Each structure stands twice: as structure tokens, then as C-alpha cells.
Short mmCIF file of C-alpha atoms and ligand atoms in Angstrom, two decimals:
data_model
loop_
_atom_site.label_atom_id
_atom_site.label_comp_id
_atom_site.label_asym_id
_atom_site.label_seq_id
_atom_site.Cartn_x
_atom_site.Cartn_y
_atom_site.Cartn_z
CA MET A 1 0.00 0.00 0.00
CA ILE A 2 2.78 2.41 0.94
CA ILE A 3 4.62 1.75 -2.34
CA SER A 4 1.57 2.11 -4.60
CA ASP A 5 0.55 5.31 -2.77
CA ALA A 6 4.06 6.70 -3.15
CA LEU A 7 4.00 5.98 -6.89
CA THR A 8 0.67 7.77 -7.33
CA VAL A 9 1.95 10.78 -5.44
CA ARG A 10 5.11 10.78 -7.55
CA LYS A 11 2.97 10.82 -10.69
CA THR A 12 0.89 13.79 -9.57
CA HIS A 13 4.02 15.56 -8.35
CA ASN A 14 5.75 15.10 -11.75
CA PHE A 15 2.66 16.52 -13.44
CA LEU A 16 2.52 19.53 -11.12
CA MET A 17 6.21 20.32 -11.54
CA LYS A 18 5.53 20.81 -15.26
CA SER A 19 2.08 22.40 -15.14
CA GLN A 20 3.27 25.23 -12.87
CA TYR A 21 5.06 26.71 -15.93
CA TRP A 22 2.25 26.18 -18.45
CA PRO A 23 0.92 29.29 -20.18
CA ARG A 24 -1.88 30.78 -18.09
CA GLU A 25 -4.53 29.89 -20.71
CA ASP A 26 -3.55 26.22 -20.48
CA ILE A 27 -3.94 26.20 -16.71
CA GLU A 28 -7.40 27.75 -17.00
CA ARG A 29 -8.37 25.35 -19.78
CA TYR A 30 -7.30 22.46 -17.54
CA GLN A 31 -9.30 23.85 -14.59
CA ASN A 32 -12.43 24.22 -16.73
CA LEU A 33 -12.08 20.70 -18.11
CA LYS A 34 -11.86 19.26 -14.58
CA LEU A 35 -14.69 21.52 -13.43
CA ARG A 36 -17.06 20.28 -16.16
CA ALA A 37 -16.38 16.65 -15.21
CA LEU A 38 -16.95 17.48 -11.54
CA ILE A 39 -20.21 19.32 -12.24
CA LYS A 40 -21.50 16.52 -14.44
CA ASN A 41 -20.81 13.88 -11.81
CA SER A 42 -22.22 16.05 -9.02
CA TYR A 43 -25.46 16.47 -10.94
CA GLU A 44 -25.78 12.86 -12.01
CA ASN A 45 -24.63 11.05 -8.88
CA VAL A 46 -24.72 13.29 -5.83
CA PRO A 47 -28.27 13.67 -4.46
CA TYR A 48 -27.46 16.93 -2.64
CA TYR A 49 -26.26 18.66 -5.81
CA HIS A 50 -28.87 17.05 -8.03
CA ASP A 51 -31.59 18.53 -5.82
CA MET A 52 -29.80 21.86 -5.70
CA PHE A 53 -29.47 22.09 -9.49
CA ARG A 54 -33.14 21.25 -9.94
CA ARG A 55 -34.17 23.80 -7.35
CA LEU A 56 -32.12 26.48 -9.12
CA ASP A 57 -33.33 25.32 -12.53
CA LEU A 58 -29.73 24.65 -13.62
CA LYS A 59 -28.29 21.96 -15.89
CA PRO A 60 -24.64 20.85 -15.91
CA ASP A 61 -24.20 22.76 -19.19
CA ASP A 62 -24.91 26.02 -17.37
CA ILE A 63 -21.56 25.71 -15.59
CA LYS A 64 -18.89 25.32 -18.23
CA THR A 65 -16.15 27.56 -16.85
CA LYS A 66 -15.12 28.95 -13.49
CA GLU A 67 -16.77 32.25 -14.46
CA ASP A 68 -20.11 30.36 -14.27
CA LEU A 69 -19.51 29.15 -10.71
CA HIS A 70 -21.26 32.20 -9.24
CA LYS A 71 -24.58 30.58 -10.28
CA LEU A 72 -24.12 28.12 -7.41
CA PRO A 73 -24.60 29.06 -3.75
CA ILE A 74 -21.75 29.05 -1.24
CA MET A 75 -21.52 25.83 0.78
CA THR A 76 -20.93 26.28 4.49
CA LYS A 77 -19.64 23.80 7.04
CA ASP A 78 -23.17 23.64 8.41
CA ASP A 79 -24.57 22.65 4.98
CA LEU A 80 -22.00 19.88 4.86
CA ARG A 81 -22.65 18.65 8.36
CA GLN A 82 -26.41 18.49 7.84
CA ASN A 83 -26.27 16.79 4.43
CA LEU A 84 -23.32 14.46 4.77
CA ASP A 85 -25.21 11.36 3.57
CA LYS A 86 -26.62 13.14 0.54
CA MET A 87 -23.21 14.48 -0.46
CA LEU A 88 -21.60 11.13 -1.30
CA ALA A 89 -21.48 10.22 -5.01
CA ARG A 90 -23.52 7.04 -5.52
CA ASN A 91 -21.18 5.75 -8.24
CA LEU A 92 -17.97 6.15 -6.23
CA ARG A 93 -18.81 4.99 -2.71
CA SER A 94 -16.11 2.32 -2.84
CA ARG A 95 -13.44 4.99 -3.42
CA ALA A 96 -14.44 7.11 -0.41
CA MET A 97 -11.95 7.51 2.44
CA PRO A 98 -13.27 8.96 5.71
CA SER A 99 -11.47 12.00 7.08
CA GLN A 100 -12.05 14.74 9.61
CA THR A 101 -10.86 18.15 10.61
CA GLY A 102 -10.88 20.15 13.80
CA GLY A 103 -11.20 23.16 11.53
CA SER A 104 -9.37 26.44 11.44
CA THR A 105 -12.54 28.08 12.73
CA GLY A 106 -13.52 26.01 15.76
CA GLU A 107 -15.99 23.90 13.77
CA PRO A 108 -15.02 20.22 13.56
CA LEU A 109 -16.21 18.31 10.53
CA LYS A 110 -16.31 14.75 9.26
CA PHE A 111 -16.24 14.14 5.52
CA TYR A 112 -15.04 11.84 2.73
CA VAL A 113 -12.30 12.24 0.19
CA GLN A 114 -11.29 10.31 -2.88
CA ARG A 115 -7.99 8.40 -2.94
CA GLU A 116 -6.95 10.31 -6.07
CA MET A 117 -7.55 13.62 -4.35
CA TRP A 118 -5.23 12.54 -1.56
CA ALA A 119 -2.51 11.88 -4.16
CA TRP A 120 -3.02 15.30 -5.78
CA ALA A 121 -2.97 16.96 -2.39
CA ASN A 122 0.31 15.29 -1.49
CA GLY A 123 1.84 16.02 -4.89
CA ALA A 124 1.07 19.70 -4.34
CA ARG A 125 2.44 19.57 -0.80
CA TYR A 126 5.78 18.16 -1.98
CA ARG A 127 5.89 20.78 -4.74
CA GLY A 128 5.36 23.53 -2.16
CA TRP A 129 8.21 22.08 -0.11
CA ASN A 130 10.39 21.95 -3.26
CA TRP A 131 9.79 25.68 -3.67
CA ALA A 132 11.22 25.99 -0.16
CA HIS A 133 14.36 24.10 -1.29
CA TYR A 134 13.27 20.66 -0.07
CA ASN A 135 14.64 17.70 -2.04
CA PHE A 136 13.36 14.15 -1.65
CA ARG A 137 16.58 12.88 -0.06
CA ASP A 138 16.60 15.71 2.49
CA ARG A 139 16.40 15.20 6.23
CA MET A 140 13.43 16.96 7.76
CA VAL A 141 12.40 17.67 11.35
CA ASP A 142 8.68 18.13 11.97
CA LEU A 143 7.80 20.01 15.13
CA TRP A 144 4.23 18.88 14.80
CA GLY A 145 1.08 17.70 16.59
CA ALA A 146 1.30 14.29 18.24
CA SER A 147 -1.25 11.59 17.51
CA PHE A 148 -4.03 10.90 19.98
CA GLU A 149 -5.72 7.56 20.59
CA ILE A 150 -7.66 7.28 17.35
CA GLU A 151 -4.56 7.77 15.25
CA GLN A 152 -2.41 5.37 17.28
CA LEU A 153 -3.15 2.51 14.87
CA GLU A 154 -1.47 4.42 12.08
CA LYS A 155 1.51 5.06 14.26
CA MET A 156 3.61 2.04 13.32
CA SER A 157 3.34 2.59 9.58
CA THR A 158 3.98 6.29 10.11
CA LYS A 159 7.16 5.45 12.04
CA ILE A 160 8.45 3.19 9.27
CA ARG A 161 7.54 5.75 6.62
CA HIS A 162 9.30 8.50 8.50
CA SER A 163 12.52 6.60 8.95
CA LEU A 164 12.47 5.78 5.22
CA LEU A 165 11.80 9.40 4.43
CA ARG A 166 14.49 10.64 6.81
CA ARG A 167 12.03 12.47 9.05
CA LEU A 168 12.26 13.19 12.75
CA MET A 169 8.98 13.98 14.53
CA LEU A 170 8.98 16.19 17.64
CA ASN A 171 5.83 16.90 19.61
CA ALA A 172 4.73 20.52 19.26
CA PHE A 173 2.14 19.93 21.98
CA LYS A 174 4.89 19.49 24.58
CA MET A 175 6.94 22.66 24.68
CA SER A 176 8.17 23.27 28.20
CA ASP A 177 11.76 24.49 28.61
CA GLU A 178 12.93 20.92 29.29
CA ASP A 179 11.13 19.63 26.20
CA MET A 180 12.68 22.30 24.00
CA SER A 181 16.15 21.74 25.41
CA GLN A 182 15.76 18.05 24.51
CA TYR A 183 14.45 18.94 21.01
CA ALA A 184 17.44 21.22 20.41
CA ARG A 185 19.84 18.38 21.28
CA GLN A 186 17.96 15.97 18.99
CA ILE A 187 17.96 18.44 16.09
CA ILE A 188 21.68 19.19 16.44
CA GLN A 189 22.35 15.44 16.28
CA PHE A 190 19.92 14.78 13.39
CA LYS A 191 21.32 17.61 11.20
CA PRO A 192 18.16 18.32 9.19
CA ASN A 193 18.13 20.26 5.92
CA ILE A 194 14.60 21.47 6.66
CA LEU A 195 12.64 22.32 9.82
CA ARG A 196 8.87 22.37 9.58
CA SER A 197 6.26 23.44 12.13
CA PHE A 198 3.15 25.41 13.00
CA SER A 199 4.12 29.07 12.73
CA GLY A 200 3.55 29.85 16.41
CA ALA A 201 5.42 26.77 17.66
CA MET A 202 8.44 27.53 15.45
CA TYR A 203 8.52 31.08 16.77
CA VAL A 204 8.42 29.88 20.40
CA PHE A 205 11.19 27.38 19.67
CA ALA A 206 13.33 30.02 17.87
CA LYS A 207 12.94 32.33 20.86
CA TYR A 208 14.04 29.55 23.23
CA VAL A 209 17.08 28.72 21.07
CA SER A 210 18.07 32.38 20.82
CA ASP A 211 17.46 33.20 24.51
CA ASN A 212 19.60 30.23 25.54
CA ASN A 213 22.26 30.92 22.94
CA ILE A 214 22.07 27.38 21.54
CA LYS A 215 24.32 26.85 18.51
CA GLY A 216 24.49 24.09 15.91
CA ILE A 217 20.97 24.15 14.43
CA GLU A 218 21.64 25.12 10.81
CA PRO A 219 18.87 24.07 8.41
CA GLN A 220 18.83 25.32 4.82
CA ALA A 221 15.20 26.39 5.08
CA ILE A 222 12.23 26.48 7.43
CA ILE A 223 8.66 25.72 6.44
CA THR A 224 5.79 27.07 8.52
CA THR A 225 2.07 26.52 8.18
CA ALA A 226 -1.36 26.32 9.83
CA GLU A 227 -1.56 29.77 11.42
CA ASN A 228 -0.78 33.37 10.54
CA LEU A 229 2.94 34.01 10.35
CA TYR A 230 3.63 37.55 11.48
CA ASP A 231 6.58 39.55 10.17
CA PHE A 232 8.15 39.73 13.64
CA GLN A 233 7.92 35.93 13.93
CA ARG A 234 9.44 35.40 10.50
CA LYS A 235 12.30 37.76 11.37
CA LYS A 236 13.00 36.11 14.72
CA ILE A 237 13.03 32.62 13.16
CA GLU A 238 15.24 33.70 10.23
CA ASP A 239 17.69 35.56 12.49
CA THR A 240 17.93 32.65 14.92
CA PHE A 241 18.54 29.89 12.40
CA GLY A 242 20.24 31.92 9.65
CA CYS A 243 17.96 30.80 6.80
CA ARG A 244 14.74 31.86 5.08
CA VAL A 245 11.22 30.92 6.20
CA TYR A 246 8.67 29.72 3.62
CA ASP A 247 5.03 29.72 4.64
CA GLY A 248 2.32 27.41 3.35
CA TYR A 249 -1.45 27.39 3.62
CA GLY A 250 -3.53 24.25 3.60
CA SER A 251 -6.38 22.45 5.30
CA ARG A 252 -7.35 18.88 6.03
CA GLU A 253 -10.34 19.21 3.71
CA THR A 254 -8.33 20.21 0.66
CA SER A 255 -4.67 19.93 1.72
CA LEU A 256 -2.20 22.43 0.26
CA ILE A 257 -3.98 25.48 -1.11
CA ALA A 258 -1.03 27.86 -1.50
CA HIS A 259 2.67 28.10 -0.71
CA GLU A 260 5.45 30.67 -0.93
CA CYS A 261 8.17 30.04 -3.51
CA GLU A 262 11.88 30.80 -3.40
CA HIS A 263 11.19 34.41 -4.48
CA LEU A 264 9.00 35.09 -1.41
CA GLN A 265 6.69 37.48 -3.25
CA GLY A 266 3.42 35.95 -2.06
CA TYR A 267 1.69 32.57 -2.12
CA HIS A 268 1.25 30.53 -5.30
CA ILE A 269 -2.17 28.87 -5.42
CA SER A 270 -2.37 25.17 -6.40
CA ASP A 271 -4.58 26.01 -9.39
CA GLU A 272 -4.41 22.46 -10.74
CA ASN A 273 -6.09 21.17 -7.58
CA SER A 274 -8.70 23.76 -6.85
CA ILE A 275 -10.45 26.89 -8.00
CA VAL A 276 -10.06 29.52 -5.30
CA GLU A 277 -12.37 32.53 -5.06
CA PHE A 278 -12.09 35.51 -2.71
CA LEU A 279 -15.50 36.95 -1.90
CA LYS A 280 -16.87 39.84 0.11
CA ASP A 281 -20.66 40.04 0.51
CA GLY A 282 -20.92 37.40 -2.21
CA GLU A 283 -18.93 39.39 -4.81
CA PRO A 284 -15.29 38.98 -5.86
CA VAL A 285 -13.01 41.35 -3.97
CA SER A 286 -10.79 43.91 -5.71
CA PRO A 287 -7.06 43.08 -5.81
CA GLY A 288 -5.46 44.00 -2.51
CA GLU A 289 -8.72 43.52 -0.61
CA SER A 290 -9.25 40.64 1.83
CA GLY A 291 -12.14 38.24 1.24
CA ASN A 292 -13.59 34.90 2.32
CA ILE A 293 -11.72 32.02 0.74
CA ILE A 294 -14.03 29.78 -1.30
CA ILE A 295 -12.70 26.47 -2.60
CA THR A 296 -13.89 24.22 -5.40
CA ASP A 297 -11.74 21.10 -5.25
CA LEU A 298 -11.18 19.65 -8.72
CA HIS A 299 -10.20 16.11 -7.72
CA ASN A 300 -12.74 15.04 -5.12
CA GLN A 301 -15.57 13.47 -7.12
CA VAL A 302 -16.52 11.25 -4.17
CA MET A 303 -17.82 14.14 -2.11
CA PRO A 304 -17.62 17.24 -4.28
CA TRP A 305 -16.70 20.52 -2.64
CA LEU A 306 -18.39 23.08 -4.88
CA ARG A 307 -17.80 26.61 -3.61
CA TYR A 308 -16.91 25.54 -0.10
CA SER A 309 -16.41 28.35 2.39
CA ILE A 310 -13.41 27.17 4.36
CA GLY A 311 -13.75 29.87 7.01
CA ASP A 312 -10.42 31.64 6.34
CA MET A 313 -9.81 34.96 4.70
CA GLY A 314 -7.16 35.88 2.15
CA THR A 315 -6.05 38.60 -0.21
CA PRO A 316 -5.59 37.86 -3.91
CA LYS A 317 -2.65 39.35 -5.78
CA MET A 318 -2.60 40.20 -9.47
CA GLU A 319 1.12 40.92 -9.96
CA LYS A 320 3.19 38.02 -11.28
CA CYS A 321 5.99 36.48 -9.26
CA GLY A 322 9.61 36.77 -10.40
CA CYS A 323 9.95 32.97 -10.56
CA GLY A 324 7.96 32.75 -13.80
CA ARG A 325 5.34 30.29 -12.55
CA SER A 326 1.93 31.00 -14.03
CA LEU A 327 -0.09 29.90 -10.99
CA SER A 328 -2.37 32.56 -9.54
CA MET A 329 -1.29 34.28 -6.35
CA MET A 330 -2.44 35.59 -3.01
CA SER A 331 -0.52 38.10 -0.94
CA SER A 332 -1.67 37.00 2.51
CA ILE A 333 -3.84 34.62 4.48
CA ASP A 334 -5.74 36.47 7.14
CA GLY A 335 -7.45 35.44 10.27
CA ARG A 336 -5.80 32.20 11.36
CA VAL A 337 -4.92 33.63 14.74
CA HIS A 338 -4.62 31.19 17.62
CA ASP A 339 -3.01 32.00 20.93
CA PHE A 340 -0.66 29.78 22.88
CA ILE A 341 -1.96 28.50 26.20
CA VAL A 342 0.77 28.73 28.84
CA THR A 343 0.11 26.86 32.10
CA PRO A 344 1.35 27.74 35.61
CA SER A 345 3.99 24.99 35.39
CA GLY A 346 5.37 26.40 32.14
CA GLN A 347 3.78 24.02 29.63
CA ARG A 348 3.14 25.81 26.31
CA LEU A 349 0.34 24.51 24.14
CA PRO A 350 -0.11 25.91 20.62
CA GLY A 351 -3.66 26.77 19.54
CA GLU A 352 -3.33 24.02 16.93
CA PHE A 353 -3.61 21.46 19.74
CA PHE A 354 -7.35 21.94 20.06
CA PRO A 355 -8.55 21.19 16.50
CA HIS A 356 -6.13 18.26 16.50
CA LEU A 357 -7.85 16.81 19.56
CA PHE A 358 -11.43 17.91 18.91
CA LYS A 359 -11.56 16.38 15.44
CA ASP A 360 -11.59 12.91 17.04
CA VAL A 361 -14.94 13.49 18.73
CA SER A 362 -18.38 13.36 17.10
CA GLY A 363 -21.17 15.69 18.06
CA ILE A 364 -19.29 18.98 18.35
CA GLN A 365 -20.75 21.72 16.24
CA GLU A 366 -18.47 24.54 17.39
CA TYR A 367 -16.06 25.21 20.21
CA ARG A 368 -13.98 27.99 21.68
CA ILE A 369 -11.25 27.97 24.29
CA ILE A 370 -10.56 31.00 26.46
CA GLN A 371 -7.81 31.17 29.05
CA LYS A 372 -9.19 33.67 31.55
CA LYS A 373 -6.36 33.47 34.05
CA ILE A 374 -3.09 31.58 34.18
CA ASP A 375 -4.85 28.76 36.06
CA LYS A 376 -8.31 28.92 34.48
CA LEU A 377 -9.38 27.63 31.10
CA GLU A 378 -12.95 27.95 29.84
CA ILE A 379 -14.15 25.66 27.07
CA ASP A 380 -17.42 26.35 25.25
CA ILE A 381 -18.79 23.41 23.30
CA VAL A 382 -21.91 23.62 21.16
CA ARG A 383 -22.88 19.96 21.08
CA THR A 384 -25.29 17.93 18.99
CA SER A 385 -27.29 14.89 20.12
CA GLU A 386 -24.34 12.67 19.13
CA PHE A 387 -22.15 14.06 21.92
CA THR A 388 -21.88 11.60 24.83
CA ASP A 389 -20.24 11.27 28.25
CA THR A 390 -17.53 9.17 26.63
CA ASP A 391 -16.69 12.10 24.37
CA ILE A 392 -16.19 14.57 27.18
CA GLN A 393 -14.17 11.99 29.14
CA TYR A 394 -11.97 11.50 26.09
CA LEU A 395 -11.38 15.24 25.73
CA LEU A 396 -10.70 15.75 29.43
CA LYS A 397 -8.25 12.87 29.53
CA TYR A 398 -6.01 14.48 26.90
CA LEU A 399 -6.57 18.04 28.11
CA ARG A 400 -5.32 16.95 31.53
CA GLU A 401 -2.41 15.02 30.07
CA TYR A 402 -1.16 18.04 28.12
CA LEU A 403 -2.20 20.89 30.40
CA GLY A 404 -1.24 19.29 33.70
CA ASP A 405 -3.10 19.40 37.01
CA ASP A 406 -2.48 23.00 37.96
CA ILE A 407 -5.11 24.54 35.72
CA ASP A 408 -8.88 24.62 36.21
CA ILE A 409 -10.82 23.36 33.19
CA ASP A 410 -14.38 24.63 33.06
CA VAL A 411 -16.49 23.10 30.28
CA LYS A 412 -19.75 24.84 29.33
CA TYR A 413 -22.35 23.82 26.75
CA PRO A 414 -23.94 26.98 25.33
CA ASP A 415 -26.52 26.82 22.50
CA LYS A 416 -24.31 28.96 20.32
CA ILE A 417 -21.07 30.91 20.42
CA ASP A 418 -21.14 34.65 19.83
CA TRP A 419 -18.28 35.14 17.39
CA PRO A 420 -17.16 38.71 16.70
CA GLU A 421 -18.70 40.46 13.67
CA SER A 422 -15.39 40.85 11.83
CA GLY A 423 -15.66 37.29 10.50
CA LYS A 424 -12.30 36.36 11.98
CA ARG A 425 -12.87 33.48 14.34
CA ARG A 426 -10.30 32.94 17.03
CA TYR A 427 -11.11 29.64 18.67
CA THR A 428 -8.17 29.78 21.09
CA ILE A 429 -7.86 32.97 23.06
CA SER A 430 -5.52 33.68 25.91
CA GLU A 431 -6.37 36.69 28.04
CA VAL A 432 -3.19 36.10 30.03
CA ALA A 433 -0.47 38.61 29.18
ZN1 LIG B 501 7.12 32.52 -7.38
#
């Protein structure tokens, strides 16, 4: 299985390495070709879309190019959650792989993807890493989220894969001073070409390394992802490790959406994998203006994502990049702001911890974590009827394991969460200075 998967990824990666330099018209022609196939299958085999097309008096021929997409409504996470069964393509059920996300917006979601989409997603991910100077024989350290119970089964194969791929995994959910001192020693010994992490965790680690004057960590490049990377964080990381930082933007639903290239002039969008729109009040934004990111994934026929509102915001960019790639661009990803939770005993938990944990539990519609005081954490969970005692016990078990015993955890179950009007959802907030 590992070998056949690797071959499929290699194939998509080879394709993407060429298509990134195609003339712009060819990329758009390719997108429209994939879109028409997706629309046709959605209409013919996906009950949710079939009903929607009929209701809107649309036929597949009405959506021939991405300029026609505006005829379809935006799909929210709520639409998905409520219609999951009707969203599966009847003709492709055997190719459906279950997946889930804790969301970048505090809304966990279960869904299905197609094996082929997974290969395209990984091909694009490796291409993004290549832009950041990663080569397949390189040694890479991932300061990343550890697996919880449900993922433990995958652990053995992951371990083998990582040793084959020359990867060292460090747990970004354990970042006390002792943990980071240990990580620094391991990294110095492992001599990676590339370090990769959540933006916030890499910044915290860089600060620790610099404050303690630790020498000997000299990667060629650093890859960050999953949360906003601020300029001050980028500068601190680059100054500490003496190399450039390349930021990527992806999600579990669609994998890599955009990545910075070696020219660092913005993010290249994986146009071959998805059509990305930036909307404000339902209309495309002007260049330089931030809008809601709307994704139409071109390779997931099993459970089509047509105009899916992912919950993030971004700013499109019209200027071309100096690298000569013809992929469309965005200048920034806005609104993925998650605070670190720091406990009285000095444990530091990145905001990414929570979606990682919460995705394993059914019956959570939305959640928000607020650290009111150094020793008090409030968790709001909007639950559905699926949520059980076992679920809360599961969450509390891991919250305790990672947060320690010196912090009060107060779980509340409101009917809804009052998010701020700005549209930027911060699901992890620390009010502790
Ligand atoms: Zn470029």
C-alpha cells in the first residue's frame, strides 16, 4: 500500500512540476475541463447537488467555466454537516476515504475524500516544499502535533515511513523548557536540511534557542504553516537559524492550497487542484482587498466541494511572481490567529492542539477555548445529540495530560457561540499577558 501510494503521489508531483510553468490559458483550460467533469458527476450522482441544481433550474451545461460558478450558492460547514449522507457520489462509494478536521474556525467536521484527491494533495504539498528548497533525499524535522488515541493505529506505519523518508517527529504539543532543550539536542544530532512546524510553535522554539544561545541548528530552510505568520515571527526565526522561512497554507479538507516560492513574493495557489475565489458580501473582492476564501476542489468526485467556504480569509494578488510560474497568487492569508496557552507549570500549548484533539470526537458543532487566568481555562462546546459522556471523558483525559493538574478546566455547553462580527474566528484565546 505504501509503495503504490508513493507511486501515485510521484505521478501527480511530476505533473505539477511541469504544469506550474504552463501558459496561463492552459492552466485555465485544464481547470475548466476538470470543473465540467466534476459538475456533471455532481449532478448525475450526488443527491445533494442534483436537488440543488433542480431547485435552481440549472443543468450541468450552465456551468462550463469557473466564471459560471457564481450561479451556485456558497456551501458552508453547516450545509455539509447536515447533508453528509446526501453528499456522497452514488457511483464512487467504494473509493471514499473517511477524514475529519478540527477546523481552522472552531468547527469540527467529518467528511469523505477520494484516494486520487489525496494523491493530488500530497503532490502539491511536496511541490510547495520543493519551492522551499526541499529535495526528496533531504532530512526533515517536523515540530508537529502528536497523535491521539484514534490515530495510534497508524503510528507504526507512520514510524516506518518516517525513517524511510528521513524524518524526525517532535511533539509541538509538549513545549516546556525541558522539552525544548531536549528537542534542540535531537535536532543538532539529526542535522536536518529542513525544519517544519506550525508558525507559532516555530517562533516559540526560535525564541528559546536564541534566549539560551544554543548553537548548531543550521537548516537550509524552514517551512511554517497552519496559522498566521507575522513579520516579527518570520524575522526572529530567520535571524535565529540563519535561513529563510517559507510559509504554506492548507487544510485537512483540501490539503495544500497555496505556498510561498523561493522568491518570497506571495503565495502561489495550487490552481491544478482547486479553484479559489475571494469573496466579500458574495462578490469577488478587488485586488489587494481581503475576502472569504471559497474552494472548489477539482479532484474530489466522491464528495464534491463546490464553492466551499473554508472559514479563512485571504487577499488575492494580481502581480506576477519573479519565478515565472503562471499559478495565480495571493498576498496574505488572514485570520488564522490562535493563541498559545501557557500553564502555571510552564507548559506551552499551541492553539493548533485543540482542532487536532477535537476532530476525534463526534457531536461537536463549534467550540472555543478562552484562558481567563493563568490557572483557568474555559471551554465552550456547542454539542449535537451525538455528543456523549464518553466524548467529554476522552477530551478531558487528553486536556489533563497536556495541560497538567495546575489549571482549572471549566467546560460549558452553550446553545451557540457569539463570534465577533469581523468574520475572523479565534477559537483559542488567551487573556493572560
Ligand atoms: Zn514565485
